[in-house]
Coordinates of C-alpha atoms and ligand atoms in Angstrom, one line a residue:
M1 CA 31.0 -73.3 -19.0
Q2 CA 32.5 -76.4 -20.7
Q3 CA 30.9 -79.9 -19.8
P4 CA 32.3 -83.3 -20.7
A5 CA 31.1 -84.7 -24.0
P6 CA 27.7 -86.5 -23.4
K7 CA 27.7 -90.3 -24.2
P8 CA 25.7 -90.6 -27.4
D9 CA 24.8 -94.3 -26.7
V10 CA 23.3 -93.3 -23.3
L11 CA 21.3 -90.4 -24.8
A12 CA 19.9 -92.8 -27.6
K13 CA 18.8 -95.3 -24.9
R14 CA 17.1 -92.7 -22.7
A15 CA 13.6 -94.4 -22.7
E16 CA 15.2 -97.7 -22.2
I17 CA 17.3 -96.6 -19.2
I18 CA 14.2 -94.9 -17.5
G19 CA 12.3 -98.2 -18.1
G20 CA 15.3 -100.1 -16.5
L21 CA 15.2 -97.8 -13.4
K22 CA 11.5 -98.2 -13.1
A23 CA 11.9 -102.0 -13.1
I24 CA 14.2 -101.7 -9.9
L25 CA 12.5 -98.8 -8.0
P26 CA 8.9 -98.0 -7.3
N27 CA 7.3 -95.9 -10.1
D28 CA 7.1 -92.7 -8.1
A29 CA 10.8 -93.0 -7.3
V30 CA 11.7 -92.3 -11.1
I31 CA 11.3 -88.9 -12.7
G32 CA 11.8 -88.7 -16.4
D33 CA 9.4 -86.0 -17.8
E34 CA 10.7 -82.7 -18.9
I35 CA 8.4 -80.6 -16.4
S36 CA 9.2 -82.6 -13.3
L37 CA 12.9 -82.6 -14.1
K38 CA 13.0 -78.7 -13.9
P39 CA 13.6 -78.3 -10.2
Y40 CA 16.8 -80.4 -10.5
E41 CA 18.4 -78.3 -13.2
T42 CA 20.5 -76.3 -11.0
D43 CA 21.8 -76.0 -7.4
G44 CA 22.9 -72.9 -5.4
L45 CA 25.1 -71.9 -8.2
T46 CA 22.2 -70.7 -10.3
A47 CA 24.3 -69.3 -13.1
Y48 CA 24.5 -72.8 -14.6
K49 CA 21.6 -74.9 -15.6
Q50 CA 21.3 -78.4 -17.2
A51 CA 18.5 -80.9 -17.2
P52 CA 19.5 -84.4 -16.3
L53 CA 18.6 -87.6 -18.2
A54 CA 16.4 -88.7 -15.2
V55 CA 16.2 -88.3 -11.4
V56 CA 15.7 -91.2 -9.1
L57 CA 14.6 -91.0 -5.4
P58 CA 15.6 -94.0 -3.4
S59 CA 14.1 -94.6 0.0
D60 CA 16.8 -97.0 1.4
E61 CA 20.3 -98.2 0.9
A62 CA 19.3 -101.4 -1.0
Q63 CA 17.7 -99.1 -3.6
V64 CA 20.7 -96.9 -3.8
A65 CA 22.9 -100.0 -4.5
A66 CA 20.4 -101.3 -7.2
V67 CA 20.7 -97.9 -9.0
M68 CA 24.4 -97.9 -8.8
R69 CA 24.7 -101.4 -10.2
F70 CA 22.3 -100.5 -13.0
C71 CA 24.3 -97.4 -13.9
N72 CA 27.6 -99.0 -13.8
L73 CA 26.4 -101.9 -16.0
H74 CA 25.0 -99.5 -18.6
G75 CA 27.8 -97.0 -18.3
V76 CA 25.4 -94.2 -17.2
R77 CA 26.8 -91.3 -15.2
V78 CA 25.5 -90.5 -11.7
V79 CA 25.2 -87.2 -9.9
P80 CA 24.3 -87.5 -6.2
R81 CA 22.1 -84.7 -4.8
G82 CA 21.0 -83.7 -1.3
A83 CA 19.2 -80.6 -0.9
G84 CA 20.8 -78.8 -4.0
T85 CA 22.3 -75.8 -2.0
S86 CA 25.9 -76.1 -3.3
L87 CA 27.3 -72.9 -4.2
S88 CA 30.0 -74.4 -6.4
G89 CA 27.7 -76.3 -8.7
G90 CA 28.4 -79.6 -7.0
A91 CA 25.1 -81.0 -7.7
L92 CA 24.7 -79.6 -11.3
P93 CA 23.5 -82.4 -13.5
L94 CA 24.8 -83.6 -16.8
E95 CA 22.6 -84.1 -19.8
D96 CA 23.4 -87.9 -19.9
A97 CA 23.4 -88.4 -16.0
V98 CA 20.9 -89.8 -13.6
V99 CA 20.6 -87.7 -10.6
V100 CA 20.4 -89.6 -7.3
G101 CA 18.3 -87.4 -5.0
M102 CA 18.7 -88.5 -1.3
M103 CA 15.8 -86.6 0.3
R104 CA 13.6 -89.5 1.0
M105 CA 16.4 -91.1 3.2
N106 CA 15.7 -88.5 6.0
R107 CA 15.4 -90.6 9.2
I108 CA 17.3 -90.3 12.4
L109 CA 18.5 -93.9 13.2
E110 CA 19.9 -93.8 16.6
I111 CA 20.8 -91.2 19.4
N112 CA 23.4 -92.2 22.0
Y113 CA 23.8 -89.4 24.7
A114 CA 26.1 -91.6 26.8
D115 CA 28.6 -91.9 24.1
R116 CA 27.5 -88.6 22.4
Y117 CA 26.8 -89.6 18.9
A118 CA 23.9 -89.7 16.5
V119 CA 23.5 -92.1 13.4
V120 CA 21.5 -90.5 10.6
Q121 CA 20.4 -91.0 7.1
P122 CA 22.0 -88.5 4.5
G123 CA 18.7 -86.6 3.8
V124 CA 18.4 -85.4 7.4
T125 CA 18.9 -81.6 7.4
N126 CA 21.8 -80.2 9.3
I127 CA 19.4 -78.3 11.7
G128 CA 17.4 -81.5 12.0
I129 CA 20.2 -83.1 14.1
T130 CA 20.4 -80.4 16.7
Q131 CA 16.7 -80.1 16.8
A132 CA 16.4 -84.0 17.6
V133 CA 18.8 -83.6 20.6
Q134 CA 18.3 -80.1 21.9
D135 CA 15.8 -81.1 24.5
E136 CA 18.6 -83.1 26.2
Q137 CA 21.0 -80.0 26.0
F138 CA 23.0 -81.4 23.1
F139 CA 23.7 -80.0 19.6
Y140 CA 25.5 -80.7 16.4
A141 CA 28.3 -78.1 15.9
P142 CA 28.8 -77.3 12.2
D143 CA 26.3 -74.7 11.3
P144 CA 26.2 -73.7 7.7
S145 CA 24.1 -70.7 7.1
S146 CA 22.0 -73.0 4.7
Q147 CA 21.4 -75.2 7.7
L148 CA 17.6 -75.1 7.5
A149 CA 17.8 -76.9 4.1
C150 CA 21.2 -78.5 3.5
M151 CA 21.5 -82.2 4.3
I152 CA 24.2 -84.1 6.1
G153 CA 25.0 -86.2 3.1
G154 CA 25.7 -82.8 1.3
N155 CA 27.7 -81.5 4.3
V156 CA 30.0 -84.5 4.3
S157 CA 30.7 -84.4 0.6
M158 CA 31.5 -80.6 0.8
N159 CA 33.1 -80.8 4.3
S160 CA 30.9 -77.9 5.2
G161 CA 31.7 -75.4 7.7
G162 CA 29.7 -72.4 9.3
A163 CA 30.0 -69.5 11.7
H164 CA 30.6 -71.6 14.9
C165 CA 33.3 -73.9 13.3
L166 CA 36.0 -71.5 14.6
K167 CA 35.8 -73.3 18.0
Y168 CA 34.3 -76.7 16.9
G169 CA 35.9 -77.4 13.6
V170 CA 34.2 -78.2 10.4
T171 CA 32.2 -81.3 9.3
A172 CA 35.4 -83.5 9.2
N173 CA 36.1 -82.8 12.8
N174 CA 32.6 -83.8 13.9
L175 CA 32.2 -87.1 12.0
L176 CA 32.7 -90.6 13.4
G177 CA 31.4 -93.0 10.7
L178 CA 29.8 -93.5 7.3
R179 CA 28.2 -96.1 5.0
L180 CA 29.0 -95.6 1.5
V181 CA 27.7 -97.5 -1.7
T182 CA 30.2 -97.7 -4.4
I183 CA 29.5 -97.5 -8.1
E184 CA 29.6 -101.3 -8.1
G185 CA 26.8 -101.4 -5.6
E186 CA 29.1 -102.6 -2.7
V187 CA 28.4 -101.2 0.7
L188 CA 31.5 -99.9 2.6
E189 CA 31.2 -99.2 6.3
I190 CA 33.8 -96.6 7.3
G191 CA 34.8 -95.7 10.9
G192 CA 31.9 -96.4 13.3
A193 CA 30.7 -94.7 16.7
H194 CA 34.2 -94.7 18.1
M195 CA 37.4 -92.4 17.9
D196 CA 39.8 -93.1 15.0
A197 CA 39.9 -96.2 12.9
A198 CA 42.5 -98.8 12.0
G199 CA 44.4 -98.5 8.7
Y200 CA 44.2 -95.6 6.3
D201 CA 42.0 -92.5 7.1
W202 CA 39.1 -93.4 4.8
L203 CA 36.8 -91.0 6.7
G204 CA 39.2 -88.1 5.8
L205 CA 39.3 -89.3 2.2
I206 CA 35.5 -89.6 1.8
T207 CA 34.9 -86.2 3.6
G208 CA 34.9 -83.4 1.0
S209 CA 34.9 -85.9 -2.1
E210 CA 31.9 -84.2 -3.6
G211 CA 29.9 -87.3 -4.6
Q212 CA 32.9 -88.6 -6.7
L213 CA 33.8 -91.9 -4.7
G214 CA 30.3 -93.2 -3.8
I215 CA 26.8 -92.4 -2.3
L216 CA 26.6 -91.9 1.5
T217 CA 23.7 -93.9 2.9
E218 CA 24.4 -93.3 6.6
V219 CA 26.4 -90.8 8.7
T220 CA 27.5 -91.0 12.3
V221 CA 28.3 -87.6 13.9
R222 CA 29.4 -86.4 17.2
I223 CA 26.9 -84.6 19.3
L224 CA 28.2 -82.1 22.0
R225 CA 26.8 -80.8 25.2
S226 CA 25.3 -77.4 24.8
P227 CA 27.3 -74.5 26.4
E228 CA 26.0 -72.9 29.6
G229 CA 25.4 -69.7 27.8
A230 CA 26.8 -67.5 24.9
R231 CA 26.8 -63.7 24.2
A232 CA 27.6 -61.9 21.0
M233 CA 29.2 -58.5 20.6
L234 CA 29.4 -56.1 17.6
A235 CA 32.5 -54.0 16.9
G236 CA 32.3 -51.4 14.0
F237 CA 35.4 -50.0 12.3
D238 CA 36.0 -47.2 9.8
S239 CA 37.8 -49.6 7.2
N240 CA 38.0 -53.2 6.1
E241 CA 41.7 -53.3 6.6
V242 CA 41.5 -52.1 10.2
A243 CA 38.8 -54.6 11.0
G244 CA 40.9 -57.3 9.3
A245 CA 43.9 -56.3 11.4
C246 CA 41.8 -56.7 14.6
V247 CA 40.6 -60.2 13.7
D248 CA 44.3 -61.1 13.3
A249 CA 45.1 -59.6 16.7
I250 CA 42.2 -61.6 18.4
I251 CA 43.2 -64.8 16.9
S252 CA 46.9 -64.5 17.4
S253 CA 46.3 -63.5 21.1
G254 CA 45.2 -67.1 21.6
I255 CA 41.6 -66.4 22.4
I256 CA 39.2 -68.6 20.6
P257 CA 35.8 -67.1 20.4
V258 CA 33.2 -69.6 19.3
A259 CA 32.5 -67.3 16.3
L260 CA 34.2 -64.3 14.7
E261 CA 32.4 -63.1 11.6
F262 CA 33.0 -60.0 9.3
M263 CA 30.7 -57.8 7.3
D264 CA 31.6 -54.8 5.2
R265 CA 29.5 -51.8 4.6
P266 CA 27.2 -53.1 1.7
A267 CA 26.5 -56.2 3.8
I268 CA 25.9 -54.4 7.0
H269 CA 23.2 -52.2 5.2
A270 CA 21.6 -55.1 3.5
C271 CA 21.5 -57.2 6.6
E272 CA 20.3 -54.4 8.9
D273 CA 17.5 -53.6 6.4
F274 CA 15.8 -57.0 7.2
A275 CA 17.1 -58.2 10.5
H276 CA 17.0 -54.8 12.6
A277 CA 19.8 -56.3 14.6
G278 CA 21.2 -52.9 15.5
Y279 CA 24.3 -53.0 13.3
P280 CA 26.2 -49.9 13.1
L281 CA 25.2 -48.2 9.9
E282 CA 28.0 -45.7 10.1
A283 CA 30.7 -48.4 10.0
E284 CA 32.7 -49.5 7.1
A285 CA 33.2 -52.9 8.6
L286 CA 31.7 -54.9 11.3
L287 CA 32.9 -57.8 13.5
I288 CA 30.4 -60.1 15.1
I289 CA 32.2 -61.8 18.0
E290 CA 30.5 -64.6 20.0
V291 CA 31.9 -66.1 23.1
E292 CA 30.4 -69.0 25.3
G293 CA 30.8 -70.8 28.6
S294 CA 29.8 -69.9 32.1
E295 CA 29.0 -66.3 33.0
D296 CA 32.4 -65.8 34.5
E297 CA 34.2 -67.3 31.4
Q298 CA 32.0 -65.1 29.1
T299 CA 32.8 -62.0 31.0
D300 CA 36.4 -62.6 31.1
M301 CA 36.7 -63.3 27.3
L302 CA 34.5 -60.3 26.4
R303 CA 36.8 -58.1 28.6
R304 CA 40.0 -59.3 26.7
I305 CA 38.3 -59.0 23.3
R306 CA 37.1 -55.5 24.0
D307 CA 40.7 -54.5 25.1
I308 CA 42.1 -55.9 21.9
C309 CA 39.4 -54.1 19.8
A310 CA 40.0 -50.9 21.6
A311 CA 43.6 -50.8 20.2
Y312 CA 42.0 -50.6 16.8
H313 CA 39.8 -47.5 17.6
P314 CA 36.4 -49.0 16.8
I315 CA 33.7 -46.5 16.0
S316 CA 31.2 -48.6 17.9
M317 CA 31.2 -51.5 20.4
R318 CA 28.2 -53.2 21.9
V319 CA 27.7 -56.4 23.8
S320 CA 24.3 -58.2 23.4
E321 CA 22.4 -58.0 26.7
T322 CA 19.6 -60.5 26.0
A323 CA 19.0 -63.8 24.1
E324 CA 16.7 -61.8 21.7
E325 CA 19.6 -59.4 20.8
S326 CA 21.8 -62.2 20.1
A327 CA 19.3 -64.0 18.0
A328 CA 18.8 -60.8 15.9
I329 CA 22.5 -60.4 15.4
W330 CA 22.6 -64.0 14.2
K331 CA 19.4 -63.7 12.1
G332 CA 21.1 -60.9 10.1
R333 CA 24.4 -62.8 9.7
K334 CA 22.8 -66.3 8.7
G335 CA 20.4 -64.4 6.2
A336 CA 23.2 -62.4 4.7
F337 CA 23.4 -64.1 1.3
G338 CA 19.6 -63.7 0.9
A339 CA 19.9 -60.1 2.0
V340 CA 22.5 -59.3 -0.6
G341 CA 20.2 -60.7 -3.1
R342 CA 17.7 -57.8 -2.4
I343 CA 20.6 -55.3 -3.6
S344 CA 21.6 -57.4 -6.5
P345 CA 19.4 -60.4 -7.6
D346 CA 22.6 -61.8 -9.4
Y347 CA 25.9 -62.3 -7.5
L348 CA 28.6 -65.0 -7.4
C349 CA 29.5 -66.1 -3.9
M350 CA 33.2 -66.9 -3.9
D351 CA 34.8 -69.0 -1.2
G352 CA 38.6 -69.0 -0.4
T353 CA 40.8 -69.3 2.7
I354 CA 43.7 -67.2 3.7
P355 CA 46.1 -66.9 6.8
T356 CA 44.3 -64.5 9.0
S357 CA 47.5 -62.2 9.0
Q358 CA 46.7 -61.6 5.3
L359 CA 43.2 -60.2 5.9
P360 CA 44.1 -56.5 5.7
N361 CA 46.2 -57.0 2.4
V362 CA 43.6 -59.2 0.7
L363 CA 40.7 -57.0 1.7
R364 CA 42.5 -54.0 0.2
R365 CA 43.3 -55.9 -3.0
I366 CA 39.7 -57.1 -3.4
G367 CA 38.6 -53.5 -3.2
Q368 CA 41.0 -52.6 -5.9
M369 CA 39.9 -55.4 -8.0
S370 CA 36.3 -54.3 -7.5
D371 CA 37.3 -50.7 -8.9
D372 CA 39.3 -52.3 -11.9
Y373 CA 36.5 -54.6 -12.9
G374 CA 33.6 -52.0 -12.3
L375 CA 31.7 -54.6 -10.3
K376 CA 30.5 -54.1 -6.6
V377 CA 31.4 -56.7 -4.0
A378 CA 30.1 -57.4 -0.6
N379 CA 32.3 -59.2 2.0
I380 CA 30.6 -61.4 4.5
F381 CA 32.7 -64.2 6.1
H382 CA 34.0 -66.5 8.7
A383 CA 37.0 -64.1 9.6
G384 CA 38.4 -66.0 12.4
D385 CA 39.1 -69.0 10.0
G386 CA 40.3 -66.7 7.3
N387 CA 37.5 -68.1 5.2
L388 CA 36.4 -65.3 2.6
H389 CA 33.1 -65.0 0.9
P390 CA 33.3 -62.0 -1.5
L391 CA 29.9 -61.8 -3.2
I392 CA 30.4 -60.3 -6.6
M393 CA 27.4 -58.5 -8.0
F394 CA 26.6 -58.6 -11.7
N395 CA 23.8 -58.5 -14.2
A396 CA 22.7 -62.0 -15.3
N397 CA 21.1 -60.3 -18.5
D398 CA 24.4 -58.9 -19.7
P399 CA 26.9 -61.8 -20.7
E400 CA 29.8 -59.5 -20.5
S401 CA 28.9 -58.6 -16.9
F402 CA 28.7 -62.3 -16.1
H403 CA 32.2 -63.0 -17.7
K404 CA 33.8 -60.1 -15.8
A405 CA 32.3 -61.5 -12.6
E406 CA 33.8 -64.8 -13.3
A407 CA 37.2 -63.4 -14.1
F408 CA 37.0 -61.2 -10.9
G409 CA 36.2 -64.3 -8.9
A410 CA 39.1 -66.3 -10.4
D411 CA 41.5 -63.4 -9.5
I412 CA 40.3 -63.3 -5.9
L413 CA 40.9 -67.3 -5.6
C414 CA 44.3 -66.9 -7.3
L415 CA 45.3 -64.2 -4.8
C416 CA 44.2 -66.6 -1.9
V417 CA 46.6 -69.2 -3.3
E418 CA 49.3 -66.6 -3.9
V419 CA 49.3 -65.3 -0.3
G420 CA 49.4 -69.0 1.2
G421 CA 45.8 -69.9 1.3
C422 CA 43.5 -72.2 -0.5
L423 CA 41.0 -72.2 -3.4
T424 CA 38.1 -73.4 -1.3
G425 CA 37.0 -72.8 2.3
E426 CA 33.9 -74.7 2.8
H427 CA 31.9 -74.8 -0.5
G428 CA 34.0 -77.3 -2.3
V429 CA 35.4 -77.1 -5.8
G430 CA 32.4 -78.3 -7.8
V431 CA 32.4 -77.0 -11.4
E432 CA 33.1 -73.4 -10.2
K433 CA 36.7 -73.9 -9.3
R434 CA 37.4 -77.0 -11.3
D435 CA 39.5 -75.2 -13.8
L436 CA 41.5 -73.4 -11.2
M437 CA 42.8 -76.5 -9.5
S438 CA 46.0 -76.5 -11.4
V439 CA 46.7 -73.0 -9.7
Q440 CA 46.9 -74.9 -6.3
F441 CA 48.2 -78.4 -7.3
T442 CA 51.0 -79.6 -9.5
P443 CA 50.4 -82.0 -12.4
A444 CA 51.8 -84.9 -10.1
E445 CA 49.3 -84.2 -7.3
L446 CA 46.5 -83.9 -9.6
A447 CA 47.4 -87.2 -11.1
Q448 CA 47.6 -88.8 -7.6
M449 CA 44.2 -87.6 -6.9
R450 CA 42.7 -88.8 -10.4
G451 CA 44.3 -92.2 -9.3
I452 CA 42.2 -92.3 -6.1
K453 CA 39.1 -91.4 -8.2
T454 CA 39.8 -94.1 -10.7
A455 CA 40.4 -96.7 -7.9
F456 CA 36.8 -96.0 -6.7
D457 CA 35.2 -95.3 -10.0
P458 CA 37.1 -96.9 -12.9
Q459 CA 34.7 -95.6 -15.5
W460 CA 34.5 -92.2 -14.1
L461 CA 30.7 -92.3 -13.8
L462 CA 30.4 -90.6 -10.3
N463 CA 30.0 -86.8 -10.7
P464 CA 32.8 -86.7 -13.3
A465 CA 32.5 -83.1 -14.4
K466 CA 33.5 -81.8 -11.0
V467 CA 36.7 -81.1 -9.0
F468 CA 39.2 -81.9 -11.9
P469 CA 40.0 -79.7 -14.8
L470 CA 38.5 -81.3 -18.0
Q471 CA 41.3 -83.0 -20.0
Ligands
FAD1 C1 22.2 -69.3 1.4 C2 23.4 -70.4 1.4 C3 24.2 -70.2 2.5 C4 25.3 -71.2 2.6 N1 26.1 -71.1 3.7 C5 27.1 -72.1 3.8 C6 28.0 -72.0 5.0 O1 27.9 -71.2 5.9 N2 29.0 -73.0 5.1 C7 29.0 -74.0 4.1 O2 30.0 -74.8 4.3 N3 28.2 -74.0 3.1 C8 27.2 -73.1 2.9 N4 26.4 -73.1 1.7 C9 26.7 -74.2 0.7 C10 26.0 -75.5 0.9 O3 24.7 -75.2 1.7 C11 26.7 -76.6 1.4 O4 27.7 -77.0 0.4 C12 25.9 -77.8 1.8 O5 26.8 -78.7 2.4 C13 25.3 -78.6 0.6 O6 24.4 -79.6 1.1 P1 23.2 -80.1 0.0 O7 22.4 -81.1 1.0 O8 22.5 -79.0 -0.5 O9 24.0 -80.8 -1.0 P2 24.0 -80.6 -2.6 O10 24.0 -79.2 -2.9 O11 22.8 -81.3 -3.1 O12 25.3 -81.4 -3.0 C14 26.5 -81.0 -2.7 C15 27.6 -81.9 -3.1 O13 27.4 -83.2 -2.3 C16 27.3 -84.4 -3.0 N5 26.2 -85.1 -2.4 C17 25.1 -84.8 -1.7 N6 24.5 -85.7 -1.1 C18 25.4 -86.9 -1.2 C19 25.4 -88.2 -0.8 N7 24.4 -88.6 0.0 N8 26.5 -89.0 -1.0 C20 27.4 -88.6 -1.8 N9 27.4 -87.3 -2.3 C21 26.4 -86.5 -2.0 C22 26.7 -83.9 -4.4 O14 27.0 -84.6 -5.5 C23 27.5 -82.5 -4.5 O15 28.7 -82.7 -5.0 C24 25.4 -72.2 1.7 C25 24.5 -72.2 0.6 C26 23.5 -71.4 0.5 C27 22.5 -71.4 -0.7

């Protein structure tokens, strides 16, 4: 993968830069030795690795601002980092960049149940927000499968989603306010604890900006009342296409389950092996459908969904009867990426979105591509949102196999655009899809986006290798 040319002046002044950072931060907040930099070389897209120039670990907003002022003055590139779980290489370092790790800024600052919001630092984990409010029967809705590790600053920067975003929306729909430190070290306060904001929709602009416009130091999120109850059901089908058609029928009927997830045969077997959730091993494709509400609401919705599924001749249908059964169903789904790692240690996790009516067509064409490339694929995804995650299995010890996997992945994403969808669903562009952006956007559109980046970051110091094709 091509990276922007490193700045020779910055590389030559490495020791001086590390010394300068130590002068503005506590000694233990600056990492410069080769061994200690190792854990920061990669993120969830492990196919790419690059050691940074240094890593800093600020503990408060003033320290973030001091680092930004220093880097801006010395023309040093900056890569913000949360937990490093990005699957698109969003947190991949550059040789001449300082990685700003946000994990020490991990405090919950305020919880307001009356007005239903929480103010948190960016290094609070996604699950940490729900854990902080669940005793009062509240929760934070977006639930990426990486929620035990990934941090809210990373979630905002990638506009992350999750299984339950079908009903509640993604991060953007659950955000109220932000504090952002610019590359000049200025603090911007955007939105607040209230609905909407005067003027341009800055919140929308910063959400999903992949660490390219500033560093988030505070996030205000909506918290919601927990539902009265929830129940999951499983429906197994004898082909991916039929299961895809059933998803479209459920969504177009107007029913909104809280989650509607899809697994194909390789995924069903991998997940059942470790979760023992009772997934139907004879099925080619499985839908996990969850509804929530009062007992009556759940019963009514499940009845309507079962009627729709029945029209697609499922080979099995089962509604979970206990909280333990539901938990096992979700344990399998949420651990799916790890489970596929047991079949193939190396895989690329793609992420694209399509209209749900295209599911049967796109799943069929992915199957054909898998045959053409001679690489296996497992499909596990947020079907109700049309958000695909084909996992392309390859052998990392064989460069040809890796290149084939990359080409296969690019073909899938181009297909998503071709059928009226989008290059990303929830994992962002990062380095992974950077060179495909011109498939989705015209030169004029990309120029406008570059103009916005330049307005925030005139020297292009903030995470510059991501999102835009290298010129
Ligand atoms: C097993 C697994 C399952 C996953 N499942 C899902 C899923 O279901 N849904 C989903 O959406 N994603 C999923 N992901 C992807 C990933 O977890 C998300 O993209 C997540 O939001 C990244 O958060 P992070 O804290 O790890 O951020 P990082 O990976 O460290 O960074 C991600 C991006 O955010 C920027 N960034 C981080 N913190 C800040 C900050 N404070 N200010 C400015 N920029 C910042 C970085 O520069 C980078 O561009 C999964 C990943 C894994 C490994």
